[in-house]
Amino acid sequence: MKKWGLCIWLILFCAGCSSTEAMNIADSPLRQVHLYPLTIDRYFFPRDVNVLAIGDSLTEGVGDNDDQGGYVSRLQKKMLQHKGIRAVTVTNLGKRGLRLSQLDDVVETHPQAVKEADIIFITIGGNDVMKIVRSHLFDLSYSLFEREQKTFVKRLDRLMATIRTWNEDATIVLIGLYNPFSSSLQAIPEIDDVIDLWNNGSKEVISRYDHTIFVDVKDLFDNRDDVLYSDQFHPNELGYELIATRVYEQLQKEKTWLGRIEQ
């Protein structure tokens, strides 16, 4: 009987404690717990980047005695230093002697490379200028270059439209012309103005399209023979390094290009 009494007493005691505990919990103010969203660094998961390079001998890397692939390979190494990039795959379709009118065929015969590209680098126009020089060596004039420039920008606009039919989102980087003719074309004292005219026209064309960057490199070559190959036309190793650095600096400023890759 004593055992039963002890059990009953224990049950009543526990019930009383539970009731007291419940009353205490009910009577005490609720403590607010603040939960903050977990933030992960945007570069925590580095991405792979597909690069397509199209254009003339500058894209091919002619004049690079170090055989490092001109500005494209140097730029690839710089891009790999970015903590948001894990790998950079490059498809280089540059070919010596190409003019703008021939780039449409390059794009149309490599649609998959265009579709898969995150960034498209273009160098073009030097051979278009040279064609004018060779065809009119004895009657060169500013008005002649001015007339041909209008045709050039129309073709550039068509090229941009062709690229965008295959790839709407890739960042397109057009590298401007520089002037290697300062000493050789004394018959055209306005040759600097000619280069500026063509660059400004190209810049205006690509500005009509989203996700585009124009990189001016003319000042890197002005009155400098030390950045040119022995043919006094193509960049040498230093010239390509300067181009690669300028392009990468421009990409750093235009941060949205990497943001689209990260989406």
PDB file of C-alpha atoms in Angstrom:
ATOM      1  CA  MET A   1       0.000   0.000   0.000  1.00  0.00           C
ATOM      2  CA  LYS A   2       2.886   2.226   0.782  1.00  0.00           C
ATOM      3  CA  LYS A   3       4.260   1.528  -2.673  1.00  0.00           C
ATOM      4  CA  TRP A   4       1.008   2.588  -4.278  1.00  0.00           C
ATOM      5  CA  GLY A   5       0.988   5.724  -2.198  1.00  0.00           C
ATOM      6  CA  LEU A   6       4.535   6.548  -3.240  1.00  0.00           C
ATOM      7  CA  CYS A   7       3.661   6.077  -6.920  1.00  0.00           C
ATOM      8  CA  ILE A   8       0.621   8.318  -6.635  1.00  0.00           C
ATOM      9  CA  TRP A   9       2.692  10.956  -4.878  1.00  0.00           C
ATOM     10  CA  LEU A  10       5.358  10.867  -7.621  1.00  0.00           C
ATOM     11  CA  ILE A  11       2.730  11.177 -10.364  1.00  0.00           C
ATOM     12  CA  LEU A  12       1.155  14.185  -8.692  1.00  0.00           C
ATOM     13  CA  PHE A  13       4.558  15.760  -8.138  1.00  0.00           C
ATOM     14  CA  CYS A  14       5.580  15.374 -11.809  1.00  0.00           C
ATOM     15  CA  ALA A  15       2.229  16.682 -12.974  1.00  0.00           C
ATOM     16  CA  GLY A  16       2.681  19.716 -10.765  1.00  0.00           C
ATOM     17  CA  CYS A  17       6.149  20.340 -12.135  1.00  0.00           C
ATOM     18  CA  SER A  18       4.901  20.036 -15.718  1.00  0.00           C
ATOM     19  CA  SER A  19       2.067  22.444 -14.989  1.00  0.00           C
ATOM     20  CA  THR A  20       4.462  24.907 -13.411  1.00  0.00           C
ATOM     21  CA  GLU A  21       6.827  24.556 -16.347  1.00  0.00           C
ATOM     22  CA  ALA A  22       4.031  25.091 -18.809  1.00  0.00           C
ATOM     23  CA  MET A  23       2.847  28.159 -16.909  1.00  0.00           C
ATOM     24  CA  ASN A  24       6.360  29.569 -16.817  1.00  0.00           C
ATOM     25  CA  ILE A  25       6.784  29.057 -20.572  1.00  0.00           C
ATOM     26  CA  ALA A  26       3.417  30.569 -21.306  1.00  0.00           C
ATOM     27  CA  ASP A  27       4.085  33.554 -19.063  1.00  0.00           C
ATOM     28  CA  SER A  28       7.635  34.271 -20.303  1.00  0.00           C
ATOM     29  CA  PRO A  29       8.055  36.612 -23.270  1.00  0.00           C
ATOM     30  CA  LEU A  30       8.829  35.043 -26.624  1.00  0.00           C
ATOM     31  CA  ARG A  31      12.443  35.414 -27.628  1.00  0.00           C
ATOM     32  CA  GLN A  32      12.888  36.489 -31.244  1.00  0.00           C
ATOM     33  CA  VAL A  33      15.408  34.551 -33.284  1.00  0.00           C
ATOM     34  CA  HIS A  34      16.812  36.355 -36.312  1.00  0.00           C
ATOM     35  CA  LEU A  35      17.727  34.169 -39.271  1.00  0.00           C
ATOM     36  CA  TYR A  36      19.961  35.721 -41.893  1.00  0.00           C
ATOM     37  CA  PRO A  37      20.259  34.384 -45.456  1.00  0.00           C
ATOM     38  CA  LEU A  38      23.502  32.596 -46.198  1.00  0.00           C
ATOM     39  CA  THR A  39      25.600  34.664 -48.582  1.00  0.00           C
ATOM     40  CA  ILE A  40      28.050  32.907 -50.865  1.00  0.00           C
ATOM     41  CA  ASP A  41      30.804  34.732 -52.681  1.00  0.00           C
ATOM     42  CA  ARG A  42      29.839  35.114 -56.338  1.00  0.00           C
ATOM     43  CA  TYR A  43      33.129  33.480 -57.303  1.00  0.00           C
ATOM     44  CA  PHE A  44      32.711  30.482 -54.964  1.00  0.00           C
ATOM     45  CA  PHE A  45      31.915  28.348 -58.014  1.00  0.00           C
ATOM     46  CA  PRO A  46      34.321  29.406 -60.810  1.00  0.00           C
ATOM     47  CA  ARG A  47      32.972  29.031 -64.323  1.00  0.00           C
ATOM     48  CA  ASP A  48      34.325  27.752 -67.622  1.00  0.00           C
ATOM     49  CA  VAL A  49      34.488  30.341 -70.390  1.00  0.00           C
ATOM     50  CA  ASN A  50      34.329  29.652 -74.124  1.00  0.00           C
ATOM     51  CA  VAL A  51      36.201  32.166 -76.260  1.00  0.00           C
ATOM     52  CA  LEU A  52      35.889  32.530 -80.027  1.00  0.00           C
ATOM     53  CA  ALA A  53      38.496  34.643 -81.801  1.00  0.00           C
ATOM     54  CA  ILE A  54      37.886  35.617 -85.409  1.00  0.00           C
ATOM     55  CA  GLY A  55      39.620  38.011 -87.739  1.00  0.00           C
ATOM     56  CA  ASP A  56      42.854  38.641 -89.548  1.00  0.00           C
ATOM     57  CA  SER A  57      46.563  38.088 -88.887  1.00  0.00           C
ATOM     58  CA  LEU A  58      46.371  39.855 -85.537  1.00  0.00           C
ATOM     59  CA  THR A  59      43.969  37.174 -84.335  1.00  0.00           C
ATOM     60  CA  GLU A  60      46.237  34.507 -85.801  1.00  0.00           C
ATOM     61  CA  GLY A  61      49.240  36.070 -84.064  1.00  0.00           C
ATOM     62  CA  VAL A  62      51.495  36.849 -87.026  1.00  0.00           C
ATOM     63  CA  GLY A  63      54.665  38.595 -85.856  1.00  0.00           C
ATOM     64  CA  ASP A  64      54.833  36.871 -82.493  1.00  0.00           C
ATOM     65  CA  ASN A  65      58.337  35.387 -82.473  1.00  0.00           C
ATOM     66  CA  ASP A  66      57.646  33.750 -79.118  1.00  0.00           C
ATOM     67  CA  ASP A  67      54.956  31.609 -80.775  1.00  0.00           C
ATOM     68  CA  GLN A  68      52.547  32.379 -77.942  1.00  0.00           C
ATOM     69  CA  GLY A  69      49.579  32.935 -80.240  1.00  0.00           C
ATOM     70  CA  GLY A  70      49.583  36.726 -80.352  1.00  0.00           C
ATOM     71  CA  TYR A  71      47.207  38.657 -78.147  1.00  0.00           C
ATOM     72  CA  VAL A  72      44.645  35.832 -77.895  1.00  0.00           C
ATOM     73  CA  SER A  73      46.793  33.382 -75.938  1.00  0.00           C
ATOM     74  CA  ARG A  74      48.194  36.144 -73.766  1.00  0.00           C
ATOM     75  CA  LEU A  75      44.678  37.301 -73.022  1.00  0.00           C
ATOM     76  CA  GLN A  76      43.645  33.744 -72.196  1.00  0.00           C
ATOM     77  CA  LYS A  77      46.352  33.599 -69.505  1.00  0.00           C
ATOM     78  CA  LYS A  78      45.199  36.900 -68.031  1.00  0.00           C
ATOM     79  CA  MET A  79      41.591  35.741 -67.917  1.00  0.00           C
ATOM     80  CA  LEU A  80      42.630  32.601 -66.037  1.00  0.00           C
ATOM     81  CA  GLN A  81      43.922  34.838 -63.246  1.00  0.00           C
ATOM     82  CA  HIS A  82      40.347  35.938 -62.511  1.00  0.00           C
ATOM     83  CA  LYS A  83      39.007  34.063 -59.479  1.00  0.00           C
ATOM     84  CA  GLY A  84      35.617  33.713 -61.139  1.00  0.00           C
ATOM     85  CA  ILE A  85      37.047  31.707 -64.036  1.00  0.00           C
ATOM     86  CA  ARG A  86      38.088  28.070 -63.805  1.00  0.00           C
ATOM     87  CA  ALA A  87      39.006  27.380 -67.434  1.00  0.00           C
ATOM     88  CA  VAL A  88      39.160  29.266 -70.728  1.00  0.00           C
ATOM     89  CA  THR A  89      38.643  27.294 -73.919  1.00  0.00           C
ATOM     90  CA  VAL A  90      39.728  29.161 -77.053  1.00  0.00           C
ATOM     91  CA  THR A  91      38.670  28.556 -80.641  1.00  0.00           C
ATOM     92  CA  ASN A  92      40.922  30.694 -82.828  1.00  0.00           C
ATOM     93  CA  LEU A  93      39.709  31.131 -86.410  1.00  0.00           C
ATOM     94  CA  GLY A  94      42.027  34.010 -87.259  1.00  0.00           C
ATOM     95  CA  LYS A  95      43.591  33.896 -90.690  1.00  0.00           C
ATOM     96  CA  ARG A  96      46.209  36.091 -92.254  1.00  0.00           C
ATOM     97  CA  GLY A  97      44.968  38.362 -95.030  1.00  0.00           C
ATOM     98  CA  LEU A  98      41.274  38.266 -94.147  1.00  0.00           C
ATOM     99  CA  ARG A  99      39.178  41.319 -94.883  1.00  0.00           C
ATOM    100  CA  LEU A 100      35.848  42.191 -93.349  1.00  0.00           C
ATOM    101  CA  SER A 101      33.847  40.926 -96.315  1.00  0.00           C
ATOM    102  CA  GLN A 102      35.280  37.434 -95.684  1.00  0.00           C
ATOM    103  CA  LEU A 103      34.305  37.193 -92.020  1.00  0.00           C
ATOM    104  CA  ASP A 104      30.668  36.451 -92.831  1.00  0.00           C
ATOM    105  CA  ASP A 105      31.786  33.151 -94.358  1.00  0.00           C
ATOM    106  CA  VAL A 106      33.889  32.342 -91.279  1.00  0.00           C
ATOM    107  CA  VAL A 107      30.901  32.868 -88.998  1.00  0.00           C
ATOM    108  CA  GLU A 108      28.438  31.027 -91.215  1.00  0.00           C
ATOM    109  CA  THR A 109      30.713  27.995 -91.616  1.00  0.00           C
ATOM    110  CA  HIS A 110      31.318  27.696 -87.859  1.00  0.00           C
ATOM    111  CA  PRO A 111      27.840  28.177 -86.366  1.00  0.00           C
ATOM    112  CA  GLN A 112      28.448  25.833 -83.436  1.00  0.00           C
ATOM    113  CA  ALA A 113      31.550  27.739 -82.313  1.00  0.00           C
ATOM    114  CA  VAL A 114      29.555  30.973 -82.490  1.00  0.00           C
ATOM    115  CA  LYS A 115      26.619  29.503 -80.560  1.00  0.00           C
ATOM    116  CA  GLU A 116      28.806  28.172 -77.748  1.00  0.00           C
ATOM    117  CA  ALA A 117      30.919  31.309 -77.327  1.00  0.00           C
ATOM    118  CA  ASP A 118      30.667  33.379 -74.158  1.00  0.00           C
ATOM    119  CA  ILE A 119      33.033  35.992 -75.591  1.00  0.00           C
ATOM    120  CA  ILE A 120      33.878  36.738 -79.231  1.00  0.00           C
ATOM    121  CA  PHE A 121      37.056  38.700 -79.984  1.00  0.00           C
ATOM    122  CA  ILE A 122      37.442  40.335 -83.396  1.00  0.00           C
ATOM    123  CA  THR A 123      40.342  42.050 -85.124  1.00  0.00           C
ATOM    124  CA  ILE A 124      39.581  43.218 -88.643  1.00  0.00           C
ATOM    125  CA  GLY A 125      40.103  46.171 -90.942  1.00  0.00           C
ATOM    126  CA  GLY A 126      43.861  46.382 -91.374  1.00  0.00           C
ATOM    127  CA  ASN A 127      43.765  44.474 -94.653  1.00  0.00           C
ATOM    128  CA  ASP A 128      40.825  46.569 -95.842  1.00  0.00           C
ATOM    129  CA  VAL A 129      42.952  49.679 -95.396  1.00  0.00           C
ATOM    130  CA  MET A 130      45.936  48.000 -97.054  1.00  0.00           C
ATOM    131  CA  LYS A 131      43.812  47.017-100.045  1.00  0.00           C
ATOM    132  CA  ILE A 132      42.967  50.678-100.584  1.00  0.00           C
ATOM    133  CA  VAL A 133      46.624  51.642-100.301  1.00  0.00           C
ATOM    134  CA  ARG A 134      47.775  49.014-102.799  1.00  0.00           C
ATOM    135  CA  SER A 135      44.979  49.731-105.258  1.00  0.00           C
ATOM    136  CA  HIS A 136      45.485  53.499-105.212  1.00  0.00           C
ATOM    137  CA  LEU A 137      49.147  53.853-104.388  1.00  0.00           C
ATOM    138  CA  PHE A 138      49.624  56.908-106.585  1.00  0.00           C
ATOM    139  CA  ASP A 139      46.314  58.639-106.043  1.00  0.00           C
ATOM    140  CA  LEU A 140      45.620  58.176-102.341  1.00  0.00           C
ATOM    141  CA  SER A 141      43.427  60.785-100.712  1.00  0.00           C
ATOM    142  CA  TYR A 142      41.457  61.243 -97.529  1.00  0.00           C
ATOM    143  CA  SER A 143      38.201  61.340 -99.482  1.00  0.00           C
ATOM    144  CA  LEU A 144      38.977  57.894-100.897  1.00  0.00           C
ATOM    145  CA  PHE A 145      39.375  56.399 -97.426  1.00  0.00           C
ATOM    146  CA  GLU A 146      36.266  58.250 -96.310  1.00  0.00           C
ATOM    147  CA  ARG A 147      34.225  56.723 -99.114  1.00  0.00           C
ATOM    148  CA  GLU A 148      35.525  53.203 -98.471  1.00  0.00           C
ATOM    149  CA  GLN A 149      34.890  53.580 -94.742  1.00  0.00           C
ATOM    150  CA  LYS A 150      31.155  53.907 -95.394  1.00  0.00           C
ATOM    151  CA  THR A 151      31.195  50.551 -97.140  1.00  0.00           C
ATOM    152  CA  PHE A 152      33.217  49.095 -94.289  1.00  0.00           C
ATOM    153  CA  VAL A 153      30.732  50.085 -91.580  1.00  0.00           C
ATOM    154  CA  LYS A 154      27.829  48.642 -93.586  1.00  0.00           C
ATOM    155  CA  ARG A 155      29.648  45.331 -93.810  1.00  0.00           C
ATOM    156  CA  LEU A 156      30.477  45.461 -90.111  1.00  0.00           C
ATOM    157  CA  ASP A 157      26.832  45.992 -89.280  1.00  0.00           C
ATOM    158  CA  ARG A 158      25.929  42.977 -91.402  1.00  0.00           C
ATOM    159  CA  LEU A 159      28.575  40.882 -89.638  1.00  0.00           C
ATOM    160  CA  MET A 160      27.210  41.865 -86.229  1.00  0.00           C
ATOM    161  CA  ALA A 161      23.695  40.950 -87.313  1.00  0.00           C
ATOM    162  CA  THR A 162      24.944  37.571 -88.568  1.00  0.00           C
ATOM    163  CA  ILE A 163      26.670  36.827 -85.256  1.00  0.00           C
ATOM    164  CA  ARG A 164      23.568  37.801 -83.313  1.00  0.00           C
ATOM    165  CA  THR A 165      21.409  35.399 -85.321  1.00  0.00           C
ATOM    166  CA  TRP A 166      23.511  32.584 -83.865  1.00  0.00           C
ATOM    167  CA  ASN A 167      24.272  34.013 -80.439  1.00  0.00           C
ATOM    168  CA  GLU A 168      22.274  36.778 -78.757  1.00  0.00           C
ATOM    169  CA  ASP A 169      24.134  36.881 -75.455  1.00  0.00           C
ATOM    170  CA  ALA A 170      27.870  36.562 -76.091  1.00  0.00           C
ATOM    171  CA  THR A 171      29.988  39.593 -75.331  1.00  0.00           C
ATOM    172  CA  ILE A 172      31.490  40.816 -78.613  1.00  0.00           C
ATOM    173  CA  VAL A 173      34.815  42.620 -78.286  1.00  0.00           C
ATOM    174  CA  LEU A 174      36.012  44.516 -81.342  1.00  0.00           C
ATOM    175  CA  ILE A 175      39.626  45.666 -81.236  1.00  0.00           C
ATOM    176  CA  GLY A 176      40.238  48.880 -83.126  1.00  0.00           C
ATOM    177  CA  LEU A 177      42.837  49.694 -85.744  1.00  0.00           C
ATOM    178  CA  TYR A 178      46.233  51.206 -85.048  1.00  0.00           C
ATOM    179  CA  ASN A 179      48.409  53.168 -87.451  1.00  0.00           C
ATOM    180  CA  PRO A 180      51.515  51.343 -88.697  1.00  0.00           C
ATOM    181  CA  PHE A 181      51.747  53.671 -91.694  1.00  0.00           C
ATOM    182  CA  SER A 182      53.111  56.826 -90.029  1.00  0.00           C
ATOM    183  CA  SER A 183      56.480  56.552 -91.740  1.00  0.00           C
ATOM    184  CA  SER A 184      55.464  54.743 -94.948  1.00  0.00           C
ATOM    185  CA  LEU A 185      52.430  56.767 -96.048  1.00  0.00           C
ATOM    186  CA  GLN A 186      53.872  60.258 -96.064  1.00  0.00           C
ATOM    187  CA  ALA A 187      51.708  60.983 -99.112  1.00  0.00           C
ATOM    188  CA  ILE A 188      48.710  60.932 -96.775  1.00  0.00           C
ATOM    189  CA  PRO A 189      49.491  63.216 -93.850  1.00  0.00           C
ATOM    190  CA  GLU A 190      45.923  62.669 -92.613  1.00  0.00           C
ATOM    191  CA  ILE A 191      46.480  58.914 -92.144  1.00  0.00           C
ATOM    192  CA  ASP A 192      45.993  59.294 -88.390  1.00  0.00           C
ATOM    193  CA  ASP A 193      42.663  60.950 -89.093  1.00  0.00           C
ATOM    194  CA  VAL A 194      41.799  58.080 -91.432  1.00  0.00           C
ATOM    195  CA  ILE A 195      42.397  55.519 -88.686  1.00  0.00           C
ATOM    196  CA  ASP A 196      40.326  57.586 -86.257  1.00  0.00           C
ATOM    197  CA  LEU A 197      37.544  57.815 -88.832  1.00  0.00           C
ATOM    198  CA  TRP A 198      37.414  54.047 -89.269  1.00  0.00           C
ATOM    199  CA  ASN A 199      37.625  53.380 -85.537  1.00  0.00           C
ATOM    200  CA  ASN A 200      34.855  55.840 -84.729  1.00  0.00           C
ATOM    201  CA  GLY A 201      32.635  54.298 -87.388  1.00  0.00           C
ATOM    202  CA  SER A 202      33.247  50.803 -86.031  1.00  0.00           C
ATOM    203  CA  LYS A 203      32.600  51.923 -82.474  1.00  0.00           C
ATOM    204  CA  GLU A 204      29.314  53.514 -83.508  1.00  0.00           C
ATOM    205  CA  VAL A 205      28.172  50.335 -85.293  1.00  0.00           C
ATOM    206  CA  ILE A 206      28.768  47.925 -82.434  1.00  0.00           C
ATOM    207  CA  SER A 207      27.211  50.345 -79.941  1.00  0.00           C
ATOM    208  CA  ARG A 208      23.868  49.574 -81.591  1.00  0.00           C
ATOM    209  CA  TYR A 209      24.109  46.027 -80.256  1.00  0.00           C
ATOM    210  CA  ASP A 210      23.870  44.854 -76.657  1.00  0.00           C
ATOM    211  CA  HIS A 211      26.812  43.251 -74.865  1.00  0.00           C
ATOM    212  CA  THR A 212      29.529  44.796 -77.020  1.00  0.00           C
ATOM    213  CA  ILE A 213      32.875  46.406 -76.198  1.00  0.00           C
ATOM    214  CA  PHE A 214      35.134  48.475 -78.434  1.00  0.00           C
ATOM    215  CA  VAL A 215      38.804  48.488 -77.437  1.00  0.00           C
ATOM    216  CA  ASP A 216      40.910  51.352 -78.753  1.00  0.00           C
ATOM    217  CA  VAL A 217      44.573  50.366 -79.107  1.00  0.00           C
ATOM    218  CA  LYS A 218      45.746  53.088 -81.488  1.00  0.00           C
ATOM    219  CA  ASP A 219      47.585  55.058 -78.808  1.00  0.00           C
ATOM    220  CA  LEU A 220      49.641  51.976 -77.919  1.00  0.00           C
ATOM    221  CA  PHE A 221      51.299  52.070 -81.342  1.00  0.00           C
ATOM    222  CA  ASP A 222      51.503  55.776 -82.108  1.00  0.00           C
ATOM    223  CA  ASN A 223      55.089  56.729 -82.996  1.00  0.00           C
ATOM    224  CA  ARG A 224      56.478  53.467 -81.617  1.00  0.00           C
ATOM    225  CA  ASP A 225      58.592  51.173 -83.763  1.00  0.00           C
ATOM    226  CA  ASP A 226      59.511  49.000 -80.781  1.00  0.00           C
ATOM    227  CA  VAL A 227      56.061  47.397 -80.709  1.00  0.00           C
ATOM    228  CA  LEU A 228      56.067  46.339 -84.371  1.00  0.00           C
ATOM    229  CA  TYR A 229      57.378  43.203 -86.049  1.00  0.00           C
ATOM    230  CA  SER A 230      60.191  43.478 -88.586  1.00  0.00           C
ATOM    231  CA  ASP A 231      57.640  43.968 -91.384  1.00  0.00           C
ATOM    232  CA  GLN A 232      56.629  47.245 -89.689  1.00  0.00           C
ATOM    233  CA  PHE A 233      52.990  46.250 -89.923  1.00  0.00           C
ATOM    234  CA  HIS A 234      52.170  43.490 -87.461  1.00  0.00           C
ATOM    235  CA  PRO A 235      52.701  43.744 -83.713  1.00  0.00           C
ATOM    236  CA  ASN A 236      55.659  41.992 -82.164  1.00  0.00           C
ATOM    237  CA  GLU A 237      55.661  40.223 -78.803  1.00  0.00           C
ATOM    238  CA  LEU A 238      55.513  43.513 -76.905  1.00  0.00           C
ATOM    239  CA  GLY A 239      52.789  44.837 -79.167  1.00  0.00           C
ATOM    240  CA  TYR A 240      50.617  41.772 -78.588  1.00  0.00           C
ATOM    241  CA  GLU A 241      51.211  41.963 -74.854  1.00  0.00           C
ATOM    242  CA  LEU A 242      50.049  45.588 -74.861  1.00  0.00           C
ATOM    243  CA  ILE A 243      46.903  44.660 -76.801  1.00  0.00           C
ATOM    244  CA  ALA A 244      46.118  41.765 -74.450  1.00  0.00           C
ATOM    245  CA  THR A 245      46.584  43.981 -71.404  1.00  0.00           C
ATOM    246  CA  ARG A 246      44.371  46.732 -72.830  1.00  0.00           C
ATOM    247  CA  VAL A 247      41.603  44.268 -73.721  1.00  0.00           C
ATOM    248  CA  TYR A 248      41.719  42.637 -70.285  1.00  0.00           C
ATOM    249  CA  GLU A 249      41.609  46.026 -68.569  1.00  0.00           C
ATOM    250  CA  GLN A 250      38.526  46.878 -70.627  1.00  0.00           C
ATOM    251  CA  LEU A 251      36.894  43.603 -69.667  1.00  0.00           C
ATOM    252  CA  GLN A 252      37.587  44.378 -66.019  1.00  0.00           C
ATOM    253  CA  LYS A 253      35.806  47.708 -66.386  1.00  0.00           C
ATOM    254  CA  GLU A 254      32.858  46.159 -68.199  1.00  0.00           C
ATOM    255  CA  LYS A 255      32.065  43.712 -65.387  1.00  0.00           C
ATOM    256  CA  THR A 256      28.707  42.694 -66.805  1.00  0.00           C
ATOM    257  CA  TRP A 257      30.377  40.295 -69.262  1.00  0.00           C
ATOM    258  CA  LEU A 258      31.342  37.910 -66.464  1.00  0.00           C
ATOM    259  CA  GLY A 259      28.024  38.416 -64.713  1.00  0.00           C
ATOM    260  CA  ARG A 260      26.199  36.916 -67.690  1.00  0.00           C
ATOM    261  CA  ILE A 261      28.494  33.902 -67.647  1.00  0.00           C
ATOM    262  CA  GLU A 262      27.727  33.382 -63.969  1.00  0.00           C
ATOM    263  CA  GLN A 263      23.974  33.304 -64.457  1.00  0.00           C
TER     264      GLN A 263
END
